[in-house]
Amino acid sequence: MDGAHEQELEDLELFQKHVSERFSDLLPPPPSDDISSDPILSIAWLRKLLDEFLCCEAQFKALLIMGRDPSQIVKPPLDRLVPEFLDRVVKALDICNAVLHGIESVRQFQKLAEIAISSLNQRPIGDGQVKRARRALNSLITSMAVEDKDFSNSKSTERAWSFGRRGGGGVSTGNATPQHKDRIAGQFRSLSWSMAKGWSAAKQIQAMSSNLAAPRGGESSSLPQTVYLMSTVLVFVMWTLVAALPCQERGGLPTNFPVPKQMSWAQSMIGLQEKIAEEWKKKEKKGSGGLLEEMQRMEKLSQSLIEYTESFTFPLEAERAEEMAGQVGELAETCKKLEEGLVPLQQQIREVFHRVVRSRTEIVELLEYTAKASSPIV
Amino acid sequence: MANNQPENQHPLHKTTSFNDAPKLDAVADDANLTPPLPPLLQTDAALKSLEDQDQNNQNQHQDQPQAREEKEKEKEKEEEEKKEVEEEENTKEGEENTEVEQSNNEPDLHYNLHTILEDVDQFLSTPHGSLDREEDSVVQIPQFIDKFLDLVDAKIEQYNNDESNAKEKECRVPEDESMFLEAVDRISKLKTAIHEMKLEEDKNSLINRIGNTQQRAISYLEEEFRFFLEESRNSDSDPAADTKGKQEQDRSALPDNESDQFQFPGYSDEIVNYLNKIAKQMISGGYESECCQAYMVARRNIFEDALLKLGFEKHSIDDIQKMSWESMEREIATWIRTIKQCATILFSGERNLVEYVFSSYPPMSASLFSNLTRGIMIQLLNFSEGVAMTKRSAEKLFKLLDMYEALRDMVPKMEVLFPEESANELKTETTTARTRLGEAAICIFCDLENSIKADTGKTPVPGGAVHPLTRYTINYLKYACEYRNTLEQIFKEHSKIERADSTSRPHFEGEQAPQYNSSIDNQSPFAVELTRVMEILDSNLEAKSKLYRDIALSSIFMMNNGRYILQKIKGSADIHELVGDTWYRKRSSDLRQYHKNYQRETWGKLLGCLNHEGLTVHGKVVKPVLKERFKGFNALFEEIHKTQSSWIISDEQLQSELRVSISAVMIPAYRSFLGRFSQVLDPGRQTEKYIKFQPEDIETYIDDLFDGNPSSMARRRT
């Protein structure tokens, strides 16, 4: 028993070490370092984060399921910690789904941006193209904001934009009156799929993190520590996804959840959390779309291009044309990143979903089996 | 003739050149500018008849672009002739026109959108100097191009003004739609053509002008597109309910007999045609993204509404875990109905619609259809994932199997319905979801073993009757066997998975996988599991039979339960086949053994009382011994009657079989005993005292047995 115990402790240490290393890879390098790395909260960075998650998950599963003494799992404190973990897993699955919808929204933003790009790239550029671009960009900005707002009433009960027949064609003017803004908002309320009525990403994250507490004293043997560590990683990853991508009802997303300051493995995670939380607070103030680096860039460029389109007069002066082309080029580059990154990201989240379901099933089976094996059968 | 004319000799060119129109730039902006032209209303009536013709032509030919082109060529010829006449008139009117135009306010009754289209067409079909060839001469832009743009602008303006107060018009396609669409088509073509042309003046302002009009026109079309998609459906187009009349209407109008499937999307043919034309114009004008997005958003909302109408509501996986079984059962029923509706009506309707609207753009319709249905499928699959994850319990088995079957039956339909790429992805997702349901079903089914093993109550069932566990288990199995094919399939697939992935499931590996492999008599994995459950039930029953102190009663208990099992198996061909004849015969012979045990145990003793041995000494009956024998017999029989009439055999046939077999042994034995010894006793009191039963009484009392009514003998005797 003692030998097994020692082995478990060793496993735990190894697990903690890996987690710590993986997350420190995600930290942005100090500014002095000129090694280029993927900016935090970019698609590439999120994909790295998910990779790390999948690695942690595999290691965790091995530790828990292949554990040397399966009967532990039905004894205190694991008999409480494991079901709590499984409950978090279920919530994480919903978050994966919501985030997948969010990615679908981002894809729609990308399409709108591409309309603007192709219109603004036309030469000679005229009022028609500019209007078309402005309309697309306005839609983009509005829908970014809308995706972020109250989703709880589904469009079937409340369709803000079913006023006047065919809308009086005013949209083509590009002078968005308040009514038009509403209309655009209504239209993009449902740019992508939505979750069940009343489902809230913020609440789910809250629920996942509320009972997350480091095991103490007698409970802090290796397996409870392992479960706790995995829970923290899970909550962190889901929290990051929700912050980065459009997600149903994430207003009031907690900006900090308990990560144990004293644990060495948690240091990088704390660093990341602080950074993201800071960004999130800024975002909440601005009321903009999401922390995804590409989205923020897209938003900024779109706003600036809207200004160009608003002050546009035909014919465009060469100097302004050049300025605009620069921004359009940047926007196109961002769209290219989305084009290349969104599908793999989506697939990866789907993989996380399936992997987590699989592990959950195995843990549940292990629990049931162990429970039966340890209760006497005549 | 007209075709051969060099463009700079076009009659109108002489009068005005492109540059002379100062309003070009000014007109460019927006709706608040009053168009320079008077409204076209007065010409609309005249136009209408022409349009109708035009529309007819188009309807006839829209599936055959080649034929249409030919037709148009013919038309062009005819029109050329007509035009020669017109042109003469034009030149006459030319001078007047210039004058009026200079005042910038000419009513120009001659030109309307319809007639000017012909000129535009002609301009477009004439070869022009190209940018790429230096030797080409510079192109003069005819003045009517400008006019044409004015007319289109005015038309858009008119539409927009009409619409704001035309709610009563509701979902009618505008009467002059086809002409407007043609005008938009020419604008797009002009835009492309002029880009290529070598123009005399700075062509950019013309391009700007065209682009502006195009943007306004297509924005208008986009609104139309969205509006008709959203609002023009038959409000009652509940996908489940067939509206017969509508169906027939559709059939008469649509070329193919798939028309009845249009009832789900619920648009009239006229509107579908209109949507098709708008899409064509938007896409050929380069507004593909707007068109697809509008289509996607509208159809997704409508589709989700249709699901809602079917009662399908989204639930988060988290909520599904917390649902009560009653509401989950309801949701499952709705889910199955929804899946089936999707497979049979909704998806194919959606596909027909998108293929019709985007008929000239198959890749686009394929991708729109995939994206839409993919979203729907993922939503539906999500529910089944959630259900498969809920706490497992026996009552869920059959609902899970229903779900499994619904998904299984969906897959072949997907192959037909979906474009290959998305079909593969969705098939994988569906298969994954189905496998999860299958796994859950197997776990539940195999859990039957555990619940049988766990049934270790120490209280025997009174009267040796059929144990509730037997009833439950057998009925459960019988019901499960109604899903035999599905369960066989699941077990086969699962045993494959088990082997593939066994390292992570230590407890299954050791226990079951080898069993599945050792299919000695080619039994399917499901049959093996079923037999296993039967065996476990059997040994459990045997243990339970030991709870009876009376060995006879424990035999009765075994007989009762065994009989119950065999009867049920006999009643279900599937179970019978699965357990096999050998098994069945073995169990029948076991039953006979219990029967024998019982007979021996109970009636063997009683028969002992009737043994002739030891009654006679030297050929003489020893009276006291005889008396004892009678006393013993009476007491024992009464005792047996008393206890065993409270025993229960609910199977009537078994009951009568037993009674008959008891009577067959007891009555002859008793009769002969009586015949041999009754006269030894003194008639009267003595006989009365010792011979309590006549053979007929014995038979009667035997018939009381196993009725579950204790101590009926006393009642009868008084």
CSV table of C-alpha atoms in Angstrom, one decimal, chain A:
chain,number,residue,atom,x,y,z
A,1,MET,CA,0.0,0.0,0.0
A,2,ASP,CA,2.8,2.4,0.9
A,3,GLY,CA,4.6,1.7,-2.3
A,4,ALA,CA,1.4,2.4,-4.3
A,5,HIS,CA,0.9,5.6,-2.3
A,6,GLU,CA,4.4,6.7,-3.1
A,7,GLN,CA,3.8,6.0,-6.7
A,8,GLU,CA,0.7,8.0,-6.7
A,9,LEU,CA,2.5,10.9,-5.2
A,10,GLU,CA,5.1,10.7,-7.9
A,11,ASP,CA,2.4,10.6,-10.5
A,12,LEU,CA,0.8,13.7,-9.1
A,13,GLU,CA,4.1,15.6,-9.0
A,14,LEU,CA,4.6,14.7,-12.6
A,15,PHE,CA,1.1,15.8,-13.5
A,16,GLN,CA,1.6,19.1,-11.8
A,17,LYS,CA,4.9,19.6,-13.5
A,18,HIS,CA,3.4,19.0,-16.9
A,19,VAL,CA,0.5,21.3,-16.3
A,20,SER,CA,2.8,24.0,-15.1
A,21,GLU,CA,5.1,23.7,-18.1
A,22,ARG,CA,2.3,23.6,-20.5
A,23,PHE,CA,0.7,26.7,-19.2
A,24,SER,CA,3.9,28.7,-19.0
A,25,ASP,CA,4.3,28.0,-22.7
A,26,LEU,CA,1.1,29.9,-23.2
A,27,LEU,CA,2.2,33.0,-21.3
A,28,PRO,CA,3.2,35.8,-23.6
A,29,PRO,CA,7.0,36.2,-23.7
A,30,PRO,CA,8.4,39.3,-22.0
A,31,PRO,CA,8.4,42.3,-24.3
A,32,SER,CA,12.2,42.3,-24.4
A,33,ASP,CA,12.1,38.9,-26.0
A,34,ASP,CA,11.7,39.2,-29.7
A,35,ILE,CA,10.8,35.6,-30.4
A,36,SER,CA,7.5,35.9,-32.2
A,37,SER,CA,4.8,33.9,-30.6
A,38,ASP,CA,1.1,33.8,-31.2
A,39,PRO,CA,-0.6,36.7,-29.4
A,40,ILE,CA,-2.6,35.7,-26.4
A,41,LEU,CA,-6.3,35.0,-27.2
A,42,SER,CA,-5.6,34.6,-30.9
A,43,ILE,CA,-7.0,31.6,-32.7
A,44,ALA,CA,-3.5,30.0,-32.8
A,45,TRP,CA,-3.1,30.6,-29.1
A,46,LEU,CA,-6.6,29.1,-28.4
A,47,ARG,CA,-5.7,26.1,-30.4
A,48,LYS,CA,-2.5,25.7,-28.4
A,49,LEU,CA,-4.6,26.1,-25.2
A,50,LEU,CA,-6.9,23.3,-26.3
A,51,ASP,CA,-4.0,21.1,-27.2
A,52,GLU,CA,-2.7,21.5,-23.7
A,53,PHE,CA,-6.1,20.8,-22.4
A,54,LEU,CA,-6.3,17.6,-24.3
A,55,CYS,CA,-2.9,16.5,-23.1
A,56,CYS,CA,-3.8,17.2,-19.5
A,57,GLU,CA,-7.1,15.4,-19.9
A,58,ALA,CA,-5.4,12.3,-21.2
A,59,GLN,CA,-2.9,12.3,-18.4
A,60,PHE,CA,-5.7,12.9,-15.9
A,61,LYS,CA,-7.7,10.0,-17.2
A,62,ALA,CA,-4.8,7.7,-17.0
A,63,LEU,CA,-4.2,8.7,-13.4
A,64,LEU,CA,-7.8,8.4,-12.3
A,65,ILE,CA,-9.0,5.4,-14.2
A,66,MET,CA,-5.8,3.3,-14.3
A,67,GLY,CA,-5.4,4.2,-10.6
A,68,ARG,CA,-3.9,1.5,-8.6
A,69,ASP,CA,-6.6,1.3,-6.0
A,70,PRO,CA,-10.0,1.9,-7.7
A,71,SER,CA,-11.9,1.5,-4.5
A,72,GLN,CA,-10.6,5.0,-3.5
A,73,ILE,CA,-12.9,6.6,-6.0
A,74,VAL,CA,-16.0,5.7,-4.0
A,75,LYS,CA,-14.6,6.7,-0.7
A,76,PRO,CA,-14.4,10.1,0.8
A,77,PRO,CA,-13.3,12.6,-0.3
A,78,LEU,CA,-13.4,11.4,-3.8
A,79,ASP,CA,-17.0,10.2,-3.6
A,80,ARG,CA,-17.8,13.9,-3.5
A,81,LEU,CA,-15.0,15.3,-5.6
A,82,VAL,CA,-15.4,13.0,-8.6
A,83,PRO,CA,-19.2,13.6,-9.0
A,84,GLU,CA,-18.5,17.3,-8.7
A,85,PHE,CA,-15.9,17.0,-11.4
A,86,LEU,CA,-18.4,15.1,-13.6
A,87,ASP,CA,-20.9,17.8,-13.1
A,88,ARG,CA,-18.4,20.4,-14.3
A,89,VAL,CA,-17.7,18.2,-17.3
A,90,VAL,CA,-21.4,18.3,-18.2
A,91,LYS,CA,-21.4,22.1,-18.0
A,92,ALA,CA,-18.2,22.2,-20.0
A,93,LEU,CA,-20.0,20.3,-22.8
A,94,ASP,CA,-22.7,22.9,-23.0
A,95,ILE,CA,-20.0,25.6,-23.1
A,96,CYS,CA,-18.3,23.8,-26.0
A,97,ASN,CA,-21.6,23.8,-27.9
A,98,ALA,CA,-22.2,27.5,-27.2
A,99,VAL,CA,-18.7,28.3,-28.2
A,100,LEU,CA,-19.1,26.4,-31.4
A,101,HIS,CA,-22.1,28.6,-32.1
A,102,GLY,CA,-19.9,31.5,-31.3
A,103,ILE,CA,-17.4,30.4,-33.9
A,104,GLU,CA,-20.2,30.2,-36.4
A,105,SER,CA,-21.0,33.8,-35.6
A,106,VAL,CA,-17.3,34.8,-36.1
A,107,ARG,CA,-17.5,33.1,-39.5
A,108,GLN,CA,-20.4,35.3,-40.3
A,109,PHE,CA,-18.5,38.4,-39.2
A,110,GLN,CA,-15.7,37.2,-41.4
A,111,LYS,CA,-18.1,37.0,-44.4
A,112,LEU,CA,-19.3,40.5,-43.7
A,113,ALA,CA,-15.7,41.8,-43.5
A,114,GLU,CA,-15.0,40.0,-46.8
A,115,ILE,CA,-17.9,41.8,-48.5
A,116,ALA,CA,-16.3,45.1,-47.3
A,117,ILE,CA,-12.9,44.0,-48.5
A,118,SER,CA,-14.0,43.0,-51.9
A,119,SER,CA,-16.1,46.2,-52.3
A,120,LEU,CA,-13.3,48.5,-51.1
A,121,ASN,CA,-10.8,46.8,-53.3
A,122,GLN,CA,-12.6,47.6,-56.5
A,123,ARG,CA,-11.0,50.2,-58.6
A,124,PRO,CA,-12.2,52.7,-59.4
A,125,ILE,CA,-14.0,52.8,-56.2
A,126,GLY,CA,-17.4,54.5,-56.3
A,127,ASP,CA,-20.3,55.4,-54.0
A,128,GLY,CA,-22.0,52.1,-54.6
A,129,GLN,CA,-19.1,50.0,-53.4
A,130,VAL,CA,-18.5,52.3,-50.5
A,131,LYS,CA,-22.1,52.0,-49.5
A,132,ARG,CA,-22.0,48.3,-49.8
A,133,ALA,CA,-18.9,48.1,-47.7
A,134,ARG,CA,-20.3,50.4,-45.1
A,135,ARG,CA,-23.5,48.4,-44.8
A,136,ALA,CA,-21.5,45.2,-44.3
A,137,LEU,CA,-19.2,46.8,-41.8
A,138,ASN,CA,-22.1,48.3,-39.9
A,139,SER,CA,-23.8,45.0,-39.8
A,140,LEU,CA,-20.5,43.5,-38.6
A,141,ILE,CA,-20.2,45.9,-35.7
A,142,THR,CA,-23.8,45.7,-34.7
A,143,SER,CA,-23.9,42.0,-34.8
A,144,MET,CA,-20.8,41.7,-32.8
A,145,ALA,CA,-22.5,43.8,-30.1
A,146,VAL,CA,-25.7,41.9,-30.5
A,147,GLU,CA,-24.2,38.5,-30.2
A,148,ASP,CA,-22.9,39.5,-27.0
A,149,LYS,CA,-26.1,40.8,-25.5
A,150,ASP,CA,-29.2,39.2,-24.2
A,151,PHE,CA,-30.0,36.1,-26.0
A,152,SER,CA,-32.5,34.8,-23.7
A,153,ASN,CA,-35.6,35.6,-25.8
A,154,SER,CA,-35.4,33.6,-28.8
A,155,LYS,CA,-36.3,35.3,-32.1
A,156,SER,CA,-39.4,33.3,-32.6
A,157,THR,CA,-41.2,35.1,-29.8
A,158,GLU,CA,-39.7,38.5,-30.3
A,159,ARG,CA,-38.7,39.5,-33.8
A,160,ALA,CA,-37.7,43.1,-33.4
A,161,TRP,CA,-37.4,43.7,-37.1
A,162,SER,CA,-40.7,42.5,-38.5
A,163,PHE,CA,-41.9,46.1,-38.9
A,164,GLY,CA,-43.0,47.6,-42.2
A,165,ARG,CA,-43.0,45.6,-45.3
A,166,ARG,CA,-39.7,45.2,-46.8
A,167,GLY,CA,-38.3,47.9,-44.7
A,168,GLY,CA,-38.6,50.8,-47.0
A,169,GLY,CA,-35.2,50.1,-48.6
A,170,GLY,CA,-33.6,52.6,-46.3
A,171,VAL,CA,-30.9,50.3,-45.4
A,172,SER,CA,-29.3,50.9,-48.8
A,173,THR,CA,-28.7,54.5,-47.9
A,174,GLY,CA,-26.3,53.5,-45.2
A,175,ASN,CA,-27.7,56.3,-43.0
A,176,ALA,CA,-28.6,54.1,-40.2
A,177,THR,CA,-31.5,55.7,-38.3
A,178,PRO,CA,-32.2,54.2,-34.9
A,179,GLN,CA,-34.9,52.1,-36.5
A,180,HIS,CA,-32.4,50.8,-38.9
A,181,LYS,CA,-30.0,50.0,-36.2
A,182,ASP,CA,-32.7,48.0,-34.5
A,183,ARG,CA,-33.4,46.3,-37.6
A,184,ILE,CA,-29.9,45.3,-38.3
A,185,ALA,CA,-29.7,44.2,-34.7
A,186,GLY,CA,-32.8,42.1,-35.0
A,187,GLN,CA,-31.6,40.6,-38.2
A,188,PHE,CA,-28.3,39.6,-36.7
A,189,ARG,CA,-29.7,38.5,-33.4
A,190,SER,CA,-29.8,35.2,-35.0
A,191,LEU,CA,-26.7,35.2,-37.2
A,192,SER,CA,-25.8,31.8,-35.7
A,193,TRP,CA,-27.5,29.1,-33.7
A,194,SER,CA,-28.4,29.6,-30.2
A,195,MET,CA,-28.5,27.5,-27.1
A,196,ALA,CA,-31.6,26.6,-25.0
A,197,LYS,CA,-33.6,29.5,-23.8
A,198,GLY,CA,-32.2,31.0,-20.7
A,199,TRP,CA,-28.9,29.2,-20.9
A,200,SER,CA,-26.2,31.5,-19.7
A,201,ALA,CA,-22.5,31.0,-20.2
A,202,ALA,CA,-21.7,33.2,-17.3
A,203,LYS,CA,-23.9,31.3,-15.0
A,204,GLN,CA,-22.4,28.0,-16.1
A,205,ILE,CA,-18.9,29.2,-15.5
A,206,GLN,CA,-20.0,30.5,-12.1
A,207,ALA,CA,-21.5,27.1,-11.2
A,208,MET,CA,-18.4,25.3,-12.4
A,209,SER,CA,-16.1,27.4,-10.3
A,210,SER,CA,-18.2,28.1,-7.2
A,211,ASN,CA,-17.4,24.8,-5.4
A,212,LEU,CA,-13.9,24.6,-6.7
A,213,ALA,CA,-11.7,24.5,-3.6
A,214,ALA,CA,-8.3,23.0,-3.0
A,215,PRO,CA,-8.5,19.8,-0.9
A,216,ARG,CA,-7.1,20.4,2.5
A,217,GLY,CA,-5.5,18.5,5.3
A,218,GLY,CA,-6.4,14.9,5.4
A,219,GLU,CA,-8.2,15.2,2.0
A,220,SER,CA,-5.2,16.4,0.2
A,221,SER,CA,-3.7,13.1,-0.7
A,222,SER,CA,-2.7,12.6,-4.3
A,223,LEU,CA,-5.9,11.6,-6.1
A,224,PRO,CA,-8.0,14.4,-4.7
A,225,GLN,CA,-5.2,16.8,-5.7
A,226,THR,CA,-5.3,15.3,-9.2
A,227,VAL,CA,-9.0,15.8,-9.5
A,228,TYR,CA,-8.8,19.3,-8.2
A,229,LEU,CA,-6.0,20.2,-10.6
A,230,MET,CA,-7.9,18.9,-13.6
A,231,SER,CA,-11.0,20.8,-12.4
A,232,THR,CA,-9.1,24.0,-12.3
A,233,VAL,CA,-7.7,23.4,-15.8
A,234,LEU,CA,-11.1,22.6,-17.1
A,235,VAL,CA,-12.7,25.7,-15.6
A,236,PHE,CA,-9.8,27.9,-16.8
A,237,VAL,CA,-10.0,26.6,-20.4
A,238,MET,CA,-13.8,27.0,-20.5
A,239,TRP,CA,-13.6,30.4,-19.0
A,240,THR,CA,-11.1,31.5,-21.5
A,241,LEU,CA,-13.2,30.2,-24.4
A,242,VAL,CA,-16.2,32.0,-23.2
A,243,ALA,CA,-14.2,35.2,-22.8
A,244,ALA,CA,-12.7,34.9,-26.2
A,245,LEU,CA,-15.6,33.9,-28.4
A,246,PRO,CA,-19.1,35.2,-28.8
A,247,CYS,CA,-21.2,33.2,-26.3
A,248,GLN,CA,-24.8,33.3,-25.2
A,249,GLU,CA,-25.3,35.4,-22.1
A,250,ARG,CA,-21.8,36.0,-20.8
A,251,GLY,CA,-22.5,39.3,-19.1
A,252,GLY,CA,-21.3,39.1,-15.6
A,253,LEU,CA,-18.7,36.5,-16.4
A,254,PRO,CA,-16.7,36.1,-13.3
A,255,THR,CA,-13.3,37.7,-13.7
A,256,ASN,CA,-11.6,35.7,-11.2
A,257,PHE,CA,-12.2,32.2,-9.8
A,258,PRO,CA,-10.1,30.6,-7.1
A,259,VAL,CA,-6.8,29.5,-8.4
A,260,PRO,CA,-4.5,28.5,-5.5
A,261,LYS,CA,-1.8,31.1,-5.2
A,262,GLN,CA,0.4,28.8,-3.2
A,263,MET,CA,0.6,26.0,-5.7
A,264,SER,CA,3.5,26.2,-8.0
A,265,TRP,CA,1.6,24.7,-10.9
A,266,ALA,CA,-0.9,27.4,-10.8
A,267,GLN,CA,1.5,30.3,-11.3
A,268,SER,CA,1.3,30.6,-15.1
A,269,MET,CA,-2.4,30.1,-15.0
A,270,ILE,CA,-2.8,32.9,-12.5
A,271,GLY,CA,-0.7,35.1,-14.8
A,272,LEU,CA,-2.9,34.3,-17.8
A,273,GLN,CA,-6.0,34.7,-15.8
A,274,GLU,CA,-5.1,38.1,-14.7
A,275,LYS,CA,-4.2,39.2,-18.2
A,276,ILE,CA,-7.5,37.9,-19.7
A,277,ALA,CA,-9.5,39.3,-16.8
A,278,GLU,CA,-8.0,42.7,-17.4
A,279,GLU,CA,-8.9,42.5,-21.1
A,280,TRP,CA,-12.4,41.3,-20.2
A,281,LYS,CA,-12.9,44.3,-17.9
A,282,LYS,CA,-11.9,46.6,-20.7
A,283,LYS,CA,-14.2,44.8,-23.0
A,284,GLU,CA,-17.1,45.1,-20.7
A,285,LYS,CA,-16.6,48.8,-20.5
A,286,LYS,CA,-16.5,49.2,-24.2
A,287,GLY,CA,-19.2,46.7,-24.9
A,288,SER,CA,-17.5,45.1,-27.8
A,289,GLY,CA,-17.6,41.7,-29.2
A,290,GLY,CA,-15.2,39.3,-27.7
A,291,LEU,CA,-11.6,38.9,-26.7
A,292,LEU,CA,-10.5,36.9,-29.7
A,293,GLU,CA,-7.5,38.8,-31.0
A,294,GLU,CA,-8.6,38.5,-34.6
A,295,MET,CA,-12.1,39.8,-33.6
A,296,GLN,CA,-10.7,42.8,-31.8
A,297,ARG,CA,-8.5,43.6,-34.7
A,298,MET,CA,-11.4,43.2,-37.1
A,299,GLU,CA,-13.6,45.4,-35.0
A,300,LYS,CA,-11.0,48.1,-34.8
A,301,LEU,CA,-10.3,48.0,-38.5
A,302,SER,CA,-14.0,48.0,-39.3
A,303,GLN,CA,-14.7,51.0,-37.2
A,304,SER,CA,-11.9,52.9,-38.8
A,305,LEU,CA,-13.0,51.8,-42.3
A,306,ILE,CA,-16.5,52.9,-41.5
A,307,GLU,CA,-15.1,56.4,-40.9
A,308,TYR,CA,-13.4,56.3,-44.3
A,309,THR,CA,-16.7,55.3,-45.9
A,310,GLU,CA,-18.6,58.0,-44.1
A,311,SER,CA,-16.3,60.7,-45.3
A,312,PHE,CA,-16.0,59.2,-48.8
A,313,THR,CA,-16.4,61.4,-51.8
A,314,PHE,CA,-16.0,60.4,-55.3
A,315,PRO,CA,-13.5,60.3,-56.8
A,316,LEU,CA,-11.2,59.1,-54.0
A,317,GLU,CA,-7.9,61.0,-53.6
A,318,ALA,CA,-4.9,58.9,-54.1
A,319,GLU,CA,-3.6,59.5,-50.7
A,320,ARG,CA,-6.7,58.5,-48.9
A,321,ALA,CA,-7.0,55.5,-51.2
A,322,GLU,CA,-3.7,54.4,-50.2
A,323,GLU,CA,-4.5,54.7,-46.5
A,324,MET,CA,-7.7,52.8,-46.9
A,325,ALA,CA,-6.0,50.1,-49.0
A,326,GLY,CA,-3.6,49.6,-46.1
A,327,GLN,CA,-6.4,49.0,-43.7
A,328,VAL,CA,-8.3,46.9,-46.1
A,329,GLY,CA,-5.2,44.8,-46.5
A,330,GLU,CA,-4.9,44.4,-42.8
A,331,LEU,CA,-8.5,43.4,-42.6
A,332,ALA,CA,-8.0,40.9,-45.4
A,333,GLU,CA,-5.1,39.4,-43.5
A,334,THR,CA,-7.2,39.0,-40.4
A,335,CYS,CA,-9.9,37.4,-42.5
A,336,LYS,CA,-7.3,35.0,-43.9
A,337,LYS,CA,-6.3,34.0,-40.4
A,338,LEU,CA,-10.0,33.3,-39.6
A,339,GLU,CA,-10.4,31.5,-42.8
A,340,GLU,CA,-7.5,29.2,-42.0
A,341,GLY,CA,-8.1,29.0,-38.3
A,342,LEU,CA,-11.8,28.7,-37.6
A,343,VAL,CA,-12.4,25.3,-39.0
A,344,PRO,CA,-9.5,23.6,-37.2
A,345,LEU,CA,-10.6,25.4,-34.0
A,346,GLN,CA,-14.1,24.2,-34.4
A,347,GLN,CA,-12.9,20.7,-35.0
A,348,GLN,CA,-10.7,20.9,-32.0
A,349,ILE,CA,-13.5,22.0,-29.8
A,350,ARG,CA,-15.6,19.2,-31.1
A,351,GLU,CA,-12.8,16.9,-30.3
A,352,VAL,CA,-12.6,18.3,-26.8
A,353,PHE,CA,-16.4,17.6,-26.6
A,354,HIS,CA,-16.1,14.0,-27.6
A,355,ARG,CA,-13.0,13.3,-25.6
A,356,VAL,CA,-14.6,14.7,-22.5
A,357,VAL,CA,-17.8,12.7,-23.0
A,358,ARG,CA,-15.8,9.6,-23.5
A,359,SER,CA,-13.8,10.1,-20.3
A,360,ARG,CA,-16.9,11.0,-18.4
A,361,THR,CA,-18.5,7.7,-19.5
A,362,GLU,CA,-15.5,5.8,-18.4
A,363,ILE,CA,-15.4,7.4,-15.1
A,364,VAL,CA,-19.1,6.9,-14.5
A,365,GLU,CA,-18.7,3.2,-15.4
A,366,LEU,CA,-15.7,2.9,-13.1
A,367,LEU,CA,-17.8,4.5,-10.4
A,368,GLU,CA,-20.7,2.2,-10.9
A,369,TYR,CA,-18.5,-0.8,-11.2
A,370,THR,CA,-16.5,0.0,-8.1
A,371,ALA,CA,-19.6,0.8,-6.1
A,372,LYS,CA,-21.0,-2.6,-7.0
A,373,ALA,CA,-17.8,-4.4,-6.4
A,374,SER,CA,-17.5,-3.0,-3.0
A,375,SER,CA,-21.1,-3.7,-2.0
A,376,PRO,CA,-21.6,-7.3,-1.0
A,377,ILE,CA,-23.4,-9.5,-3.5
A,378,VAL,CA,-24.8,-12.8,-2.4
